[in-house]
Amino acid sequence: TPSSGEVQLTEEAVRRYLSRKPMTTKDLLKKFQTKRTGLSSDATVNALAQLLKRLDPERKLIADKMHFFLKE
Amino acid sequence: SSSEADEMAAALEAELNDFM
């Protein structure tokens, strides 16, 4: 498990967040900040885009903002 | 910084545009 404060951008981690509650792309990015993952911002954007396409989560417009979520 | 998150969110949504 990552040391304190460090997180890993994995499909499992994204799946866990989206199963918990609907999140916007910005919410997710805040969970995987570059200073916590050690990834560059481009790498983070590309990785997250690939993971989201693979997970193919549900989408929901909340307060005019697109949210992703995964039903259990 | 939230501006970094904003920029990255815009880039991410651009990546996902057909997906959104």
Coordinates of N, CA, C and O in Angstrom, one line a residue:
Chain A
T1 N 0.9 -1.2 0.0 CA 0.0 0.0 0.0 C 0.9 1.2 0.0 O 1.9 1.2 0.6
P2 N 0.4 2.3 -0.7 CA 1.3 3.5 -0.8 C 1.5 4.1 0.5 O 0.7 4.0 1.4
S3 N 2.7 4.8 0.7 CA 3.0 5.4 2.0 C 2.0 6.6 2.1 O 1.2 6.9 1.2
S4 N 2.0 7.2 3.3 CA 0.9 8.2 3.6 C 1.0 9.3 2.6 O 2.1 9.7 2.2
G5 N -0.2 9.7 2.1 CA -0.3 10.9 1.2 C 0.0 10.5 -0.2 O -0.5 11.1 -1.1
E6 N 0.7 9.4 -0.5 CA 0.9 9.0 -1.9 C -0.2 8.1 -2.3 O -0.7 7.3 -1.6
V7 N -0.7 8.4 -3.6 CA -1.8 7.6 -4.1 C -1.3 7.0 -5.4 O -0.4 7.5 -6.1
Q8 N -2.0 5.9 -5.9 CA -1.7 5.3 -7.2 C -2.9 5.4 -8.0 O -4.0 5.2 -7.6
L9 N -2.7 5.9 -9.3 CA -3.8 6.0 -10.2 C -4.0 4.7 -10.9 O -3.3 4.3 -11.8
T10 N -5.0 3.9 -10.3 CA -5.2 2.6 -10.9 C -6.7 2.5 -11.2 O -7.5 3.2 -10.6
E11 N -7.0 1.5 -12.0 CA -8.5 1.3 -12.4 C -9.2 1.0 -11.1 O -10.3 1.4 -10.9
E12 N -8.6 0.2 -10.2 CA -9.3 -0.2 -8.9 C -9.6 1.0 -8.1 O -10.7 1.2 -7.6
A13 N -8.7 2.0 -8.0 CA -8.9 3.2 -7.2 C -10.0 4.0 -7.8 O -10.9 4.5 -7.1
V14 N -10.0 4.2 -9.2 CA -11.0 5.0 -9.8 C -12.4 4.3 -9.6 O -13.4 4.9 -9.3
R15 N -12.4 2.9 -9.7 CA -13.6 2.2 -9.6 C -14.2 2.4 -8.2 O -15.4 2.6 -8.0
R16 N -13.3 2.4 -7.2 CA -13.7 2.5 -5.8 C -14.4 3.9 -5.6 O -15.5 4.0 -5.1
Y17 N -13.8 4.9 -6.1 CA -14.4 6.3 -5.9 C -15.7 6.4 -6.6 O -16.7 6.8 -6.1
L18 N -15.8 5.9 -7.9 CA -17.0 6.0 -8.6 C -18.2 5.1 -8.1 O -19.3 5.4 -8.3
S19 N -17.8 4.1 -7.4 CA -18.9 3.2 -6.8 C -19.4 3.9 -5.6 O -20.5 3.6 -5.1
R20 N -18.6 4.8 -5.0 CA -19.0 5.4 -3.8 C -20.0 6.6 -4.1 O -21.0 6.7 -3.4
K21 N -19.6 7.4 -5.0 CA -20.6 8.6 -5.3 C -20.3 9.1 -6.7 O -19.2 8.9 -7.2
P22 N -21.3 9.8 -7.4 CA -21.0 10.4 -8.7 C -20.0 11.4 -8.6 O -19.9 12.2 -7.6
M23 N -19.0 11.4 -9.5 CA -17.9 12.4 -9.4 C -17.7 13.0 -10.8 O -17.9 12.4 -11.8
T24 N -17.3 14.3 -10.8 CA -16.9 15.0 -12.1 C -15.5 14.7 -12.3 O -14.7 14.2 -11.5
T25 N -15.1 15.0 -13.6 CA -13.6 14.8 -13.9 C -12.8 15.6 -12.9 O -11.7 15.1 -12.5
K26 N -13.2 16.7 -12.5 CA -12.4 17.6 -11.6 C -12.3 16.9 -10.3 O -11.2 16.9 -9.6
D27 N -13.4 16.3 -9.8 CA -13.4 15.7 -8.5 C -12.3 14.6 -8.5 O -11.5 14.4 -7.6
L28 N -12.3 13.8 -9.6 CA -11.4 12.7 -9.7 C -10.0 13.2 -9.8 O -9.1 12.7 -9.1
L29 N -9.8 14.3 -10.5 CA -8.4 14.8 -10.7 C -7.9 15.2 -9.3 O -6.7 15.1 -9.0
K30 N -8.8 15.7 -8.5 CA -8.3 16.2 -7.1 C -7.9 15.0 -6.3 O -7.0 15.1 -5.4
K31 N -8.5 13.8 -6.6 CA -8.1 12.6 -5.8 C -6.7 12.1 -6.3 O -6.0 11.4 -5.5
F32 N -6.4 12.5 -7.5 CA -5.1 11.9 -8.1 C -4.2 13.1 -8.4 O -3.7 13.2 -9.6
Q33 N -4.0 14.0 -7.5 CA -3.2 15.2 -7.8 C -1.8 14.7 -8.2 O -1.2 13.8 -7.6
T34 N -1.2 15.5 -9.1 CA 0.2 15.1 -9.6 C 1.2 15.0 -8.5 O 2.0 14.1 -8.5
K35 N 1.0 15.9 -7.4 CA 2.1 15.9 -6.4 C 1.9 14.6 -5.5 O 2.8 14.2 -4.8
R36 N 0.7 14.0 -5.6 CA 0.5 12.8 -4.8 C 0.8 11.5 -5.5 O 1.1 10.5 -5.0
T37 N 0.7 11.6 -6.9 CA 0.9 10.4 -7.7 C 2.3 10.4 -8.3 O 2.8 9.3 -8.7
G38 N 2.9 11.6 -8.3 CA 4.2 11.6 -9.0 C 4.1 11.6 -10.5 O 5.1 11.6 -11.2
L39 N 2.9 11.6 -11.0 CA 2.7 11.6 -12.5 C 2.7 13.1 -13.0 O 2.4 14.0 -12.2
S40 N 3.0 13.3 -14.3 CA 2.9 14.6 -14.8 C 1.4 14.9 -15.1 O 0.6 13.9 -15.1
S41 N 1.1 16.1 -15.3 CA -0.4 16.4 -15.5 C -0.8 15.7 -16.8 O -1.9 15.1 -16.9
D42 N 0.0 15.7 -17.8 CA -0.4 15.1 -19.1 C -0.6 13.6 -18.9 O -1.6 13.0 -19.3
A43 N 0.3 13.0 -18.1 CA 0.2 11.5 -17.9 C -1.0 11.2 -17.1 O -1.7 10.2 -17.4
T44 N -1.3 12.1 -16.2 CA -2.5 11.9 -15.3 C -3.8 12.0 -16.2 O -4.6 11.1 -16.1
V45 N -3.8 13.0 -17.0 CA -5.0 13.2 -17.9 C -5.2 12.0 -18.8 O -6.2 11.4 -18.9
N46 N -4.0 11.5 -19.4 CA -4.1 10.4 -20.4 C -4.5 9.1 -19.6 O -5.4 8.4 -20.1
A47 N -3.9 8.9 -18.5 CA -4.2 7.6 -17.7 C -5.7 7.6 -17.3 O -6.4 6.6 -17.5
L48 N -6.1 8.8 -16.8 CA -7.5 8.8 -16.3 C -8.5 8.7 -17.4 O -9.5 8.0 -17.3
A49 N -8.2 9.3 -18.6 CA -9.1 9.1 -19.7 C -9.2 7.7 -20.2 O -10.3 7.1 -20.4
Q50 N -8.0 7.0 -20.2 CA -8.0 5.6 -20.6 C -8.8 4.7 -19.6 O -9.6 3.9 -19.9
L51 N -8.6 5.0 -18.3 CA -9.3 4.2 -17.2 C -10.8 4.4 -17.3 O -11.6 3.5 -17.3
L52 N -11.2 5.7 -17.5 CA -12.6 6.0 -17.6 C -13.3 5.3 -18.8 O -14.4 4.8 -18.7
K53 N -12.5 5.3 -20.0 CA -13.1 4.6 -21.1 C -13.2 3.2 -20.9 O -14.2 2.5 -21.3
R54 N -12.3 2.6 -20.1 CA -12.3 1.2 -19.9 C -13.5 0.8 -18.9 O -14.2 -0.1 -19.1
L55 N -13.6 1.7 -17.9 CA -14.7 1.4 -16.9 C -16.1 1.7 -17.4 O -17.0 1.1 -17.0
D56 N -16.1 2.6 -18.4 CA -17.4 3.0 -19.1 C -18.4 3.2 -18.0 O -19.5 2.5 -18.0
P57 N -18.2 4.2 -17.1 CA -19.2 4.4 -16.0 C -20.5 5.0 -16.5 O -20.6 5.5 -17.6
E58 N -21.5 5.0 -15.6 CA -22.8 5.7 -15.9 C -22.4 7.2 -15.9 O -21.5 7.6 -15.3
R59 N -23.3 7.9 -16.7 CA -23.1 9.4 -16.6 C -24.4 10.0 -16.1 O -25.5 9.5 -16.3
K60 N -24.2 11.1 -15.4 CA -25.4 11.7 -14.8 C -25.1 13.2 -14.8 O -24.1 13.7 -14.3
L61 N -26.1 14.0 -15.3 CA -25.9 15.5 -15.2 C -26.5 15.9 -13.9 O -27.6 15.7 -13.5
I62 N -25.6 16.5 -13.0 CA -26.0 17.0 -11.7 C -25.6 18.5 -11.7 O -24.5 18.8 -11.9
A63 N -26.6 19.3 -11.5 CA -26.3 20.8 -11.4 C -25.6 21.2 -12.7 O -24.5 21.8 -12.6
D64 N -26.1 20.7 -13.8 CA -25.5 21.1 -15.1 C -24.1 20.6 -15.3 O -23.3 21.1 -16.1
K65 N -23.6 19.7 -14.4 CA -22.2 19.2 -14.6 C -22.3 17.7 -14.8 O -23.0 17.0 -14.1
M66 N -21.5 17.2 -15.8 CA -21.5 15.7 -16.0 C -20.8 15.0 -14.9 O -19.7 15.3 -14.6
H67 N -21.5 14.0 -14.3 CA -20.8 13.2 -13.3 C -20.8 11.8 -13.7 O -21.7 11.3 -14.4
F68 N -19.7 11.1 -13.3 CA -19.6 9.7 -13.6 C -19.9 8.9 -12.4 O -19.6 9.3 -11.3
F69 N -20.5 7.7 -12.5 CA -20.6 6.8 -11.3 C -20.7 5.4 -11.8 O -21.1 5.1 -12.9
L70 N -20.5 4.5 -10.8 CA -20.6 3.0 -11.1 C -21.6 2.4 -10.2 O -21.5 2.6 -9.0
K71 N -22.6 1.7 -10.8 CA -23.5 1.1 -9.9 C -22.8 -0.2 -9.3 O -22.0 -0.8 -10.0
E72 N -23.1 -0.5 -8.1 CA -22.5 -1.7 -7.5 C -22.8 -2.9 -8.3 O -23.9 -3.0 -8.8
Chain B
S1 N -3.2 23.0 -6.8 CA -3.9 24.3 -7.1 C -5.1 24.0 -7.9 O -5.1 23.2 -8.8
S2 N -6.2 24.7 -7.6 CA -7.5 24.4 -8.4 C -7.3 24.8 -9.8 O -7.9 24.1 -10.7
S3 N -6.5 25.8 -10.1 CA -6.4 26.1 -11.6 C -5.8 25.0 -12.3 O -6.2 24.7 -13.4
E4 N -4.8 24.3 -11.7 CA -4.2 23.1 -12.4 C -5.3 22.1 -12.6 O -5.5 21.5 -13.6
A5 N -6.2 21.9 -11.5 CA -7.2 20.9 -11.7 C -8.2 21.3 -12.8 O -8.6 20.5 -13.6
D6 N -8.4 22.6 -12.9 CA -9.3 23.1 -13.9 C -8.8 22.8 -15.3 O -9.4 22.3 -16.2
E7 N -7.4 23.1 -15.5 CA -6.8 22.9 -16.8 C -6.9 21.4 -17.1 O -7.2 21.0 -18.2
M8 N -6.6 20.6 -16.1 CA -6.5 19.1 -16.4 C -7.9 18.6 -16.6 O -8.1 17.8 -17.5
A9 N -8.9 19.2 -15.9 CA -10.3 18.7 -16.1 C -10.7 19.0 -17.6 O -11.3 18.2 -18.3
A10 N -10.3 20.2 -18.1 CA -10.7 20.6 -19.4 C -10.0 19.7 -20.4 O -10.6 19.2 -21.4
A11 N -8.7 19.3 -20.1 CA -8.0 18.4 -21.0 C -8.7 17.0 -21.0 O -8.8 16.4 -22.0
L12 N -9.0 16.6 -19.8 CA -9.7 15.3 -19.6 C -11.0 15.2 -20.4 O -11.3 14.3 -21.1
E13 N -11.8 16.3 -20.2 CA -13.1 16.3 -20.9 C -12.9 16.4 -22.4 O -13.7 15.8 -23.2
A14 N -11.8 17.0 -22.9 CA -11.5 17.0 -24.3 C -11.2 15.6 -24.8 O -11.7 15.1 -25.8
E15 N -10.4 14.9 -24.0 CA -10.1 13.5 -24.3 C -11.4 12.6 -24.4 O -11.5 11.7 -25.2
L16 N -12.3 13.0 -23.4 CA -13.5 12.1 -23.3 C -14.7 12.7 -24.1 O -15.8 12.2 -24.1
N17 N -14.4 13.7 -25.0 CA -15.5 14.5 -25.5 C -16.6 13.6 -26.1 O -17.8 13.7 -25.8
D18 N -16.2 12.6 -27.0 CA -17.2 11.8 -27.6 C -17.8 10.8 -26.6 O -18.9 10.4 -26.6
F19 N -17.0 10.6 -25.5 CA -17.5 9.7 -24.4 C -18.4 10.4 -23.5 O -19.3 9.7 -22.9
M20 N -18.3 11.7 -23.3 CA -19.2 12.4 -22.4 C -20.6 12.4 -23.0 O -21.5 12.5 -22.3

